[in-house]
């Protein structure tokens, strides 16, 4: 089993989630800042 491939997939998954969070976060982040 190639563990480097698994690590790569995990990194790619993280990047995908980050992209989604950036899209959603543009709005959500501002709201969160005001709320906190």
C-alpha atoms as an extended CHARMM CRD file, in Angstrom:
* protein
*
        36  EXT
         1         1  UNK       CA              0.0000000000        0.0000000000        0.0000000000  PROA      1               0.0000000000
         2         2  UNK       CA              1.3750000000        3.3850000000       -0.9790000000  PROA      2               0.0000000000
         3         3  UNK       CA              0.9620000000        5.6350000000        2.0270000000  PROA      3               0.0000000000
         4         4  UNK       CA              2.1640000000        8.7180000000        0.1490000000  PROA      4               0.0000000000
         5         5  UNK       CA             -0.8800000000        8.3970000000       -2.0960000000  PROA      5               0.0000000000
         6         6  UNK       CA             -3.1780000000        8.3490000000        0.9500000000  PROA      6               0.0000000000
         7         7  UNK       CA             -1.4810000000       11.4260000000        2.3610000000  PROA      7               0.0000000000
         8         8  UNK       CA             -1.9390000000       13.1370000000       -0.9950000000  PROA      8               0.0000000000
         9         9  UNK       CA             -5.6400000000       12.3390000000       -0.9960000000  PROA      9               0.0000000000
        10        10  UNK       CA             -6.0100000000       13.7070000000        2.5310000000  PROA      10              0.0000000000
        11        11  UNK       CA             -4.2750000000       16.9200000000        1.4920000000  PROA      11              0.0000000000
        12        12  UNK       CA             -6.5200000000       17.2230000000       -1.5580000000  PROA      12              0.0000000000
        13        13  UNK       CA             -9.5870000000       16.6650000000        0.6340000000  PROA      13              0.0000000000
        14        14  UNK       CA             -8.4060000000       19.4150000000        2.9610000000  PROA      14              0.0000000000
        15        15  UNK       CA             -7.9240000000       21.7740000000        0.0290000000  PROA      15              0.0000000000
        16        16  UNK       CA            -11.4310000000       21.0470000000       -1.2340000000  PROA      16              0.0000000000
        17        17  UNK       CA            -12.8990000000       21.7760000000        2.2080000000  PROA      17              0.0000000000
        18        18  UNK       CA            -10.8170000000       24.9390000000        2.4640000000  PROA      18              0.0000000000
        19        19  UNK       CA            -12.1460000000       26.1210000000       -0.9040000000  PROA      19              0.0000000000
        20        20  UNK       CA            -15.7330000000       25.4880000000        0.2150000000  PROA      20              0.0000000000
        21        21  UNK       CA            -15.0520000000       27.2590000000        3.5060000000  PROA      21              0.0000000000
        22        22  UNK       CA            -13.5910000000       30.2270000000        1.6430000000  PROA      22              0.0000000000
        23        23  UNK       CA            -16.6860000000       30.4520000000       -0.5510000000  PROA      23              0.0000000000
        24        24  UNK       CA            -19.0810000000       30.1420000000        2.3860000000  PROA      24              0.0000000000
        25        25  UNK       CA            -16.7040000000       31.9310000000        4.7250000000  PROA      25              0.0000000000
        26        26  UNK       CA            -16.7930000000       35.1440000000        2.7210000000  PROA      26              0.0000000000
        27        27  UNK       CA            -20.2400000000       35.7260000000        4.1960000000  PROA      27              0.0000000000
        28        28  UNK       CA            -20.0740000000       33.5820000000        7.3340000000  PROA      28              0.0000000000
        29        29  UNK       CA            -16.7620000000       35.0090000000        8.5360000000  PROA      29              0.0000000000
        30        30  UNK       CA            -18.1060000000       38.5390000000        8.6580000000  PROA      30              0.0000000000
        31        31  UNK       CA            -21.1930000000       37.4060000000       10.5710000000  PROA      31              0.0000000000
        32        32  UNK       CA            -19.0470000000       35.3950000000       12.9960000000  PROA      32              0.0000000000
        33        33  UNK       CA            -16.7730000000       38.3630000000       13.6430000000  PROA      33              0.0000000000
        34        34  UNK       CA            -19.7350000000       40.5690000000       14.4720000000  PROA      34              0.0000000000
        35        35  UNK       CA            -21.2530000000       37.8990000000       16.7060000000  PROA      35              0.0000000000
        36        36  UNK       CA            -18.0870000000       37.1990000000       18.7010000000  PROA      36              0.0000000000
